[in-house]
């Protein structure tokens, strides 16, 4: 059953609180859901792209995430926390994709070192810090990048990252510490 | 760590392998601790960090990293926001109203073969629409309490609403209630014993200029 | 004995023409809708899958439609009109008795 939302002029919903939107969407209000899609879709796309390492599958993952969200909105206990709930859905789906990809390729590359060829020294001259950070993040080993993204974009706690990735807390701490140091070190080089 | 990069030579604390050197270099602290200290707004003040020049350098680096990260996120969000709207349309066209259809509410018809119903989801929809057509009120959750599947069985409706400041709440609730009764009469044969309206939240007008343009 | 079931394509059109109906949604369960859509895609390449569900049962034919109606319409009136239009069409075109005509108003406005 395709959901089409009738054209409407700017409505109070556009600026409504998350809780109101999540409650209305849980009641089946497509218009409220659309506001949530517009409000958090871009952040979810950023998150998916970072976890996946490229934007090839971002459209699919974000679309799947919103379809899941629509179906499960009724189970959300705290509608005011809809943002972090959406970030969890998209993070989980992105992680699942990466896992499936790896199983498909039948290689475990979690411990693969970051490619050394990213050569920030040469790039530093021409790239903004933002662009350089983007490249260094992309060059992080996959498990570090995943932890970092869950922490910094999806705002997971350390414990939640451990649970999501099925890793010991100490491992998560270690991965985050390595990611942070790599980023700091690279930053020193761009200066 | 076989070979030190120039950055490592400048600042050994960023060495990935050697945490011993990290602590020695940072007055007994780790980068992680400094990062958490920064997260806390450097409160309460810790002299063993604040008085260490090495920690200060590390904190500055962490602060710079944070800023770069913020601007990267802003740039990425802006890029995503500039995309054309097709992705929103694509998501909306792939979700189904069925997920929130709820119960079926019977409508009578003289033909014995007829089974006419309106879904609970559709009824909640018109309750919301009724509120949305009024000024300065937004309808939130609507719950139909009672056995809506049995014709003639009295039910109660619970409605959460948000009212903008400055409204006469009892008057507005009364108007909303009457409008809802009328909409329910047009679309259902429900026997509604009561519509309980809860003004759950008085929210400030979020963006006065945007609302002014609307009017 | 040859029984002629009403055509889903024609019923789709009949329902869409009823005043007040502004959308038609797939009727029946998702699984049966997907199945019938798949069969339809094979047998009617290039055409949209029918929305109306027609089931032949021991006591006759059962027709199910899910509709959306305009905001200013009345569910009771429109659903009644849809029922009557289907009943008239099936009465004309089919040779099978009608066991049930179900009209579900899934969306208003």
Short mmCIF file of N, CA and C in Angstrom, two decimals, chain B residues 78-185:
data_model
loop_
_atom_site.label_atom_id
_atom_site.label_comp_id
_atom_site.label_asym_id
_atom_site.label_seq_id
_atom_site.Cartn_x
_atom_site.Cartn_y
_atom_site.Cartn_z
N UNK B 78 25.09 18.67 5.38
CA UNK B 78 24.67 19.65 4.39
C UNK B 78 24.59 19.00 3.01
N UNK B 79 25.61 18.18 2.72
CA UNK B 79 25.62 17.46 1.45
C UNK B 79 24.38 16.59 1.32
N UNK B 80 24.08 15.87 2.39
CA UNK B 80 22.91 14.97 2.35
C UNK B 80 21.62 15.77 2.22
N UNK B 81 21.58 16.93 2.87
CA UNK B 81 20.36 17.73 2.85
C UNK B 81 20.12 18.35 1.48
N UNK B 82 21.20 18.52 0.71
CA UNK B 82 21.05 19.14 -0.61
C UNK B 82 20.57 18.16 -1.67
N UNK B 83 20.55 16.88 -1.31
CA UNK B 83 20.08 15.89 -2.29
C UNK B 83 18.65 16.20 -2.69
N UNK B 84 18.29 15.75 -3.88
CA UNK B 84 16.91 16.00 -4.28
C UNK B 84 15.99 15.11 -3.42
N UNK B 85 14.72 15.38 -3.52
CA UNK B 85 13.78 14.81 -2.58
C UNK B 85 13.39 13.36 -2.89
N UNK B 86 13.97 12.79 -3.95
CA UNK B 86 13.47 11.49 -4.39
C UNK B 86 13.65 10.41 -3.32
N UNK B 87 14.68 10.55 -2.50
CA UNK B 87 14.89 9.51 -1.49
C UNK B 87 13.76 9.50 -0.45
N UNK B 88 13.24 10.69 -0.14
CA UNK B 88 12.12 10.75 0.81
C UNK B 88 10.90 10.09 0.17
N UNK B 89 10.64 10.45 -1.08
CA UNK B 89 9.49 9.88 -1.79
C UNK B 89 9.63 8.36 -1.87
N UNK B 90 10.86 7.91 -2.11
CA UNK B 90 11.08 6.48 -2.24
C UNK B 90 10.79 5.75 -0.93
N UNK B 91 11.21 6.35 0.17
CA UNK B 91 10.92 5.73 1.47
C UNK B 91 9.41 5.70 1.72
N UNK B 92 8.76 6.83 1.49
CA UNK B 92 7.33 6.90 1.79
C UNK B 92 6.52 5.96 0.88
N UNK B 93 7.03 5.75 -0.34
CA UNK B 93 6.25 4.89 -1.23
C UNK B 93 6.46 3.42 -0.89
N UNK B 94 7.42 3.15 -0.02
CA UNK B 94 7.68 1.76 0.33
C UNK B 94 7.14 1.36 1.70
N UNK B 95 6.44 2.26 2.33
CA UNK B 95 5.86 1.85 3.61
C UNK B 95 4.36 1.69 3.44
N UNK B 96 3.80 0.88 4.26
CA UNK B 96 2.39 0.56 4.07
C UNK B 96 1.57 1.02 5.26
N UNK B 97 0.37 1.50 4.94
CA UNK B 97 -0.53 1.92 6.00
C UNK B 97 -0.97 0.72 6.84
N UNK B 98 -0.86 -0.46 6.24
CA UNK B 98 -1.33 -1.67 6.92
C UNK B 98 -0.70 -1.86 8.29
N UNK B 99 0.55 -1.43 8.40
CA UNK B 99 1.26 -1.63 9.66
C UNK B 99 0.53 -0.98 10.83
N UNK B 100 -0.22 0.08 10.55
CA UNK B 100 -0.89 0.79 11.64
C UNK B 100 -2.41 0.82 11.44
N UNK B 101 -2.93 -0.17 10.70
CA UNK B 101 -4.36 -0.15 10.41
C UNK B 101 -5.20 -0.38 11.67
N UNK B 102 -4.67 -1.17 12.59
CA UNK B 102 -5.40 -1.42 13.82
C UNK B 102 -6.64 -2.28 13.60
N UNK B 103 -7.64 -2.07 14.46
CA UNK B 103 -8.84 -2.91 14.40
C UNK B 103 -9.79 -2.44 13.30
N UNK B 104 -10.73 -3.29 12.98
CA UNK B 104 -11.73 -2.92 11.98
C UNK B 104 -13.02 -2.50 12.68
N UNK B 105 -13.55 -1.37 12.26
CA UNK B 105 -14.74 -0.82 12.91
C UNK B 105 -15.90 -0.94 11.92
N UNK B 106 -16.93 -1.73 12.28
CA UNK B 106 -17.98 -2.02 11.29
C UNK B 106 -18.88 -0.83 10.96
N UNK B 107 -19.33 -0.81 9.69
CA UNK B 107 -20.32 0.16 9.23
C UNK B 107 -21.50 -0.68 8.72
N UNK B 108 -22.71 -0.23 8.97
CA UNK B 108 -23.85 -1.06 8.56
C UNK B 108 -24.26 -0.76 7.12
N UNK B 109 -24.84 -1.79 6.50
CA UNK B 109 -25.35 -1.68 5.14
C UNK B 109 -26.50 -2.68 5.04
N UNK B 110 -27.57 -2.33 4.31
CA UNK B 110 -28.73 -3.23 4.27
C UNK B 110 -28.45 -4.58 3.61
N UNK B 111 -27.50 -4.65 2.67
CA UNK B 111 -27.29 -5.92 1.97
C UNK B 111 -26.66 -6.96 2.90
N UNK B 112 -27.19 -8.19 2.90
CA UNK B 112 -26.62 -9.22 3.80
C UNK B 112 -25.19 -9.61 3.40
N UNK B 113 -24.83 -9.39 2.16
CA UNK B 113 -23.48 -9.78 1.72
C UNK B 113 -22.44 -8.71 2.03
N UNK B 114 -22.89 -7.57 2.51
CA UNK B 114 -21.95 -6.46 2.69
C UNK B 114 -21.17 -6.61 3.99
N UNK B 115 -19.86 -6.37 3.92
CA UNK B 115 -19.05 -6.24 5.14
C UNK B 115 -18.25 -4.95 4.98
N UNK B 116 -18.79 -3.87 5.53
CA UNK B 116 -18.14 -2.57 5.38
C UNK B 116 -17.46 -2.21 6.69
N UNK B 117 -16.21 -1.78 6.59
CA UNK B 117 -15.49 -1.37 7.80
C UNK B 117 -14.63 -0.14 7.51
N UNK B 118 -14.37 0.60 8.56
CA UNK B 118 -13.36 1.64 8.50
C UNK B 118 -12.28 1.22 9.51
N UNK B 119 -11.01 1.38 9.16
CA UNK B 119 -9.97 0.91 10.08
C UNK B 119 -9.77 1.91 11.21
N UNK B 120 -9.29 1.36 12.31
CA UNK B 120 -8.97 2.20 13.47
C UNK B 120 -7.92 3.25 13.08
N UNK B 121 -6.97 2.83 12.23
CA UNK B 121 -5.93 3.76 11.78
C UNK B 121 -6.53 4.94 11.03
N UNK B 122 -7.53 4.65 10.18
CA UNK B 122 -8.17 5.74 9.43
C UNK B 122 -8.92 6.67 10.38
N UNK B 123 -9.54 6.10 11.40
CA UNK B 123 -10.28 6.93 12.36
C UNK B 123 -9.32 7.81 13.17
N UNK B 124 -8.21 7.22 13.60
CA UNK B 124 -7.22 8.06 14.30
C UNK B 124 -6.75 9.18 13.39
N UNK B 125 -6.63 8.85 12.11
CA UNK B 125 -6.22 9.86 11.13
C UNK B 125 -7.18 11.03 11.06
N UNK B 126 -8.48 10.76 11.06
CA UNK B 126 -9.40 11.90 10.98
C UNK B 126 -9.45 12.68 12.29
N UNK B 127 -9.22 12.00 13.40
CA UNK B 127 -9.16 12.74 14.67
C UNK B 127 -7.99 13.72 14.64
N UNK B 128 -6.84 13.27 14.12
CA UNK B 128 -5.68 14.16 14.01
C UNK B 128 -5.97 15.31 13.06
N UNK B 129 -6.57 14.95 11.91
CA UNK B 129 -6.87 15.97 10.90
C UNK B 129 -7.79 17.04 11.46
N UNK B 130 -8.74 16.60 12.25
CA UNK B 130 -9.68 17.54 12.85
C UNK B 130 -8.94 18.57 13.69
N UNK B 131 -8.00 18.08 14.49
CA UNK B 131 -7.21 19.00 15.30
C UNK B 131 -6.32 19.88 14.45
N UNK B 132 -5.72 19.29 13.41
CA UNK B 132 -4.79 20.04 12.57
C UNK B 132 -5.49 21.18 11.84
N UNK B 133 -6.78 21.03 11.62
CA UNK B 133 -7.49 22.10 10.93
C UNK B 133 -7.79 23.28 11.86
N UNK B 134 -7.65 23.06 13.16
CA UNK B 134 -7.87 24.16 14.11
C UNK B 134 -6.56 24.91 14.33
N UNK B 135 -6.68 26.15 14.73
CA UNK B 135 -5.49 26.96 14.98
C UNK B 135 -4.88 26.62 16.34
N UNK B 136 -3.56 26.67 16.40
CA UNK B 136 -2.85 26.64 17.69
C UNK B 136 -3.02 25.38 18.51
N UNK B 137 -3.33 24.29 17.83
CA UNK B 137 -3.41 23.03 18.56
C UNK B 137 -2.87 21.92 17.65
N UNK B 138 -2.12 21.00 18.25
CA UNK B 138 -1.64 19.84 17.50
C UNK B 138 -2.06 18.60 18.27
N UNK B 139 -2.70 17.69 17.56
CA UNK B 139 -3.16 16.46 18.20
C UNK B 139 -2.04 15.43 18.18
N UNK B 140 -1.79 14.82 19.32
CA UNK B 140 -0.77 13.77 19.41
C UNK B 140 -1.43 12.40 19.34
N UNK B 141 -1.17 11.59 20.33
CA UNK B 141 -1.67 10.21 20.32
C UNK B 141 -3.19 10.17 20.53
N UNK B 142 -3.84 9.30 19.79
CA UNK B 142 -5.28 9.08 19.95
C UNK B 142 -5.51 7.60 20.23
N UNK B 143 -6.27 7.29 21.28
CA UNK B 143 -6.52 5.89 21.62
C UNK B 143 -8.02 5.66 21.69
N UNK B 144 -8.48 4.61 21.01
CA UNK B 144 -9.89 4.22 21.08
C UNK B 144 -9.99 3.11 22.11
N UNK B 145 -10.65 3.40 23.23
CA UNK B 145 -10.73 2.44 24.33
C UNK B 145 -12.09 1.76 24.30
N UNK B 146 -12.08 0.43 24.22
CA UNK B 146 -13.34 -0.31 24.20
C UNK B 146 -13.41 -1.21 22.99
N UNK B 147 -14.47 -1.98 22.88
CA UNK B 147 -14.57 -2.94 21.79
C UNK B 147 -15.20 -2.28 20.57
N UNK B 148 -14.34 -1.74 19.72
CA UNK B 148 -14.84 -1.02 18.55
C UNK B 148 -15.41 -1.97 17.49
N UNK B 149 -15.15 -3.27 17.65
CA UNK B 149 -15.60 -4.24 16.66
C UNK B 149 -17.07 -4.61 16.81
N UNK B 150 -17.67 -4.22 17.91
CA UNK B 150 -19.08 -4.58 18.16
C UNK B 150 -19.95 -3.34 17.99
N UNK B 151 -20.86 -3.40 17.03
CA UNK B 151 -21.73 -2.26 16.78
C UNK B 151 -22.52 -1.89 18.02
N UNK B 152 -22.60 -0.61 18.31
CA UNK B 152 -23.44 -0.13 19.40
C UNK B 152 -22.78 -0.16 20.77
N UNK B 153 -21.61 -0.76 20.87
CA UNK B 153 -20.91 -0.82 22.17
C UNK B 153 -20.26 0.53 22.46
N UNK B 154 -20.61 1.17 23.58
CA UNK B 154 -20.03 2.50 23.84
C UNK B 154 -18.51 2.41 24.05
N UNK B 155 -17.80 3.37 23.49
CA UNK B 155 -16.35 3.42 23.67
C UNK B 155 -15.93 4.81 24.16
N UNK B 156 -14.69 4.89 24.60
CA UNK B 156 -14.14 6.17 25.05
C UNK B 156 -12.92 6.48 24.17
N UNK B 157 -12.71 7.76 23.93
CA UNK B 157 -11.54 8.14 23.13
C UNK B 157 -10.63 9.03 23.97
N UNK B 158 -9.34 8.67 23.99
CA UNK B 158 -8.36 9.48 24.71
C UNK B 158 -7.49 10.22 23.69
N UNK B 159 -7.36 11.50 23.88
CA UNK B 159 -6.61 12.31 22.93
C UNK B 159 -5.58 13.17 23.68
N UNK B 160 -4.32 13.12 23.24
CA UNK B 160 -3.31 14.04 23.77
C UNK B 160 -3.20 15.22 22.81
N UNK B 161 -3.19 16.40 23.34
CA UNK B 161 -2.98 17.55 22.46
C UNK B 161 -1.93 18.48 23.03
N UNK B 162 -1.29 19.20 22.13
CA UNK B 162 -0.39 20.28 22.50
C UNK B 162 -1.06 21.57 22.09
N UNK B 163 -1.07 22.52 23.00
CA UNK B 163 -1.72 23.79 22.72
C UNK B 163 -0.66 24.88 22.81
N UNK B 164 -0.69 25.81 21.87
CA UNK B 164 0.27 26.90 21.92
C UNK B 164 -0.10 27.88 23.03
N UNK B 165 0.89 28.58 23.55
CA UNK B 165 0.63 29.47 24.68
C UNK B 165 -0.39 30.54 24.33
N UNK B 166 -1.11 30.98 25.34
CA UNK B 166 -2.04 32.10 25.16
C UNK B 166 -3.45 31.66 24.82
N UNK B 167 -3.66 30.36 24.61
CA UNK B 167 -5.00 29.89 24.29
C UNK B 167 -5.80 29.63 25.56
N UNK B 168 -7.10 29.78 25.42
CA UNK B 168 -8.00 29.39 26.50
C UNK B 168 -8.21 27.89 26.39
N UNK B 169 -7.51 27.16 27.25
CA UNK B 169 -7.48 25.70 27.08
C UNK B 169 -8.85 25.03 27.19
N UNK B 170 -9.66 25.36 28.22
CA UNK B 170 -10.97 24.69 28.30
C UNK B 170 -11.84 24.95 27.07
N UNK B 171 -11.78 26.19 26.56
CA UNK B 171 -12.58 26.54 25.40
C UNK B 171 -12.11 25.76 24.16
N UNK B 172 -10.78 25.74 24.00
CA UNK B 172 -10.19 25.07 22.84
C UNK B 172 -10.52 23.57 22.89
N UNK B 173 -10.39 22.98 24.08
CA UNK B 173 -10.67 21.55 24.24
C UNK B 173 -12.12 21.27 23.89
N UNK B 174 -12.98 22.17 24.27
CA UNK B 174 -14.40 22.00 23.99
C UNK B 174 -14.68 22.04 22.49
N UNK B 175 -14.07 23.04 21.82
CA UNK B 175 -14.23 23.15 20.36
C UNK B 175 -13.71 21.89 19.67
N UNK B 176 -12.53 21.44 20.13
CA UNK B 176 -11.91 20.26 19.52
C UNK B 176 -12.81 19.04 19.72
N UNK B 177 -13.35 18.90 20.91
CA UNK B 177 -14.21 17.77 21.23
C UNK B 177 -15.44 17.76 20.30
N UNK B 178 -16.05 18.93 20.15
CA UNK B 178 -17.24 18.99 19.29
C UNK B 178 -16.89 18.64 17.85
N UNK B 179 -15.75 19.17 17.37
CA UNK B 179 -15.33 18.90 15.99
C UNK B 179 -15.05 17.40 15.81
N UNK B 180 -14.49 16.78 16.84
CA UNK B 180 -14.19 15.35 16.75
C UNK B 180 -15.47 14.51 16.75
N UNK B 181 -16.41 14.89 17.58
CA UNK B 181 -17.70 14.18 17.58
C UNK B 181 -18.32 14.24 16.19
N UNK B 182 -18.24 15.42 15.59
CA UNK B 182 -18.87 15.58 14.28
C UNK B 182 -18.16 14.74 13.22
N UNK B 183 -16.82 14.71 13.28
CA UNK B 183 -16.07 13.90 12.31
C UNK B 183 -16.35 12.41 12.51
N UNK B 184 -16.43 12.00 13.78
CA UNK B 184 -16.69 10.59 14.06
C UNK B 184 -18.07 10.19 13.54
N UNK B 185 -19.03 11.13 13.65
CA UNK B 185 -20.39 10.85 13.18
C UNK B 185 -20.44 10.67 11.67
#
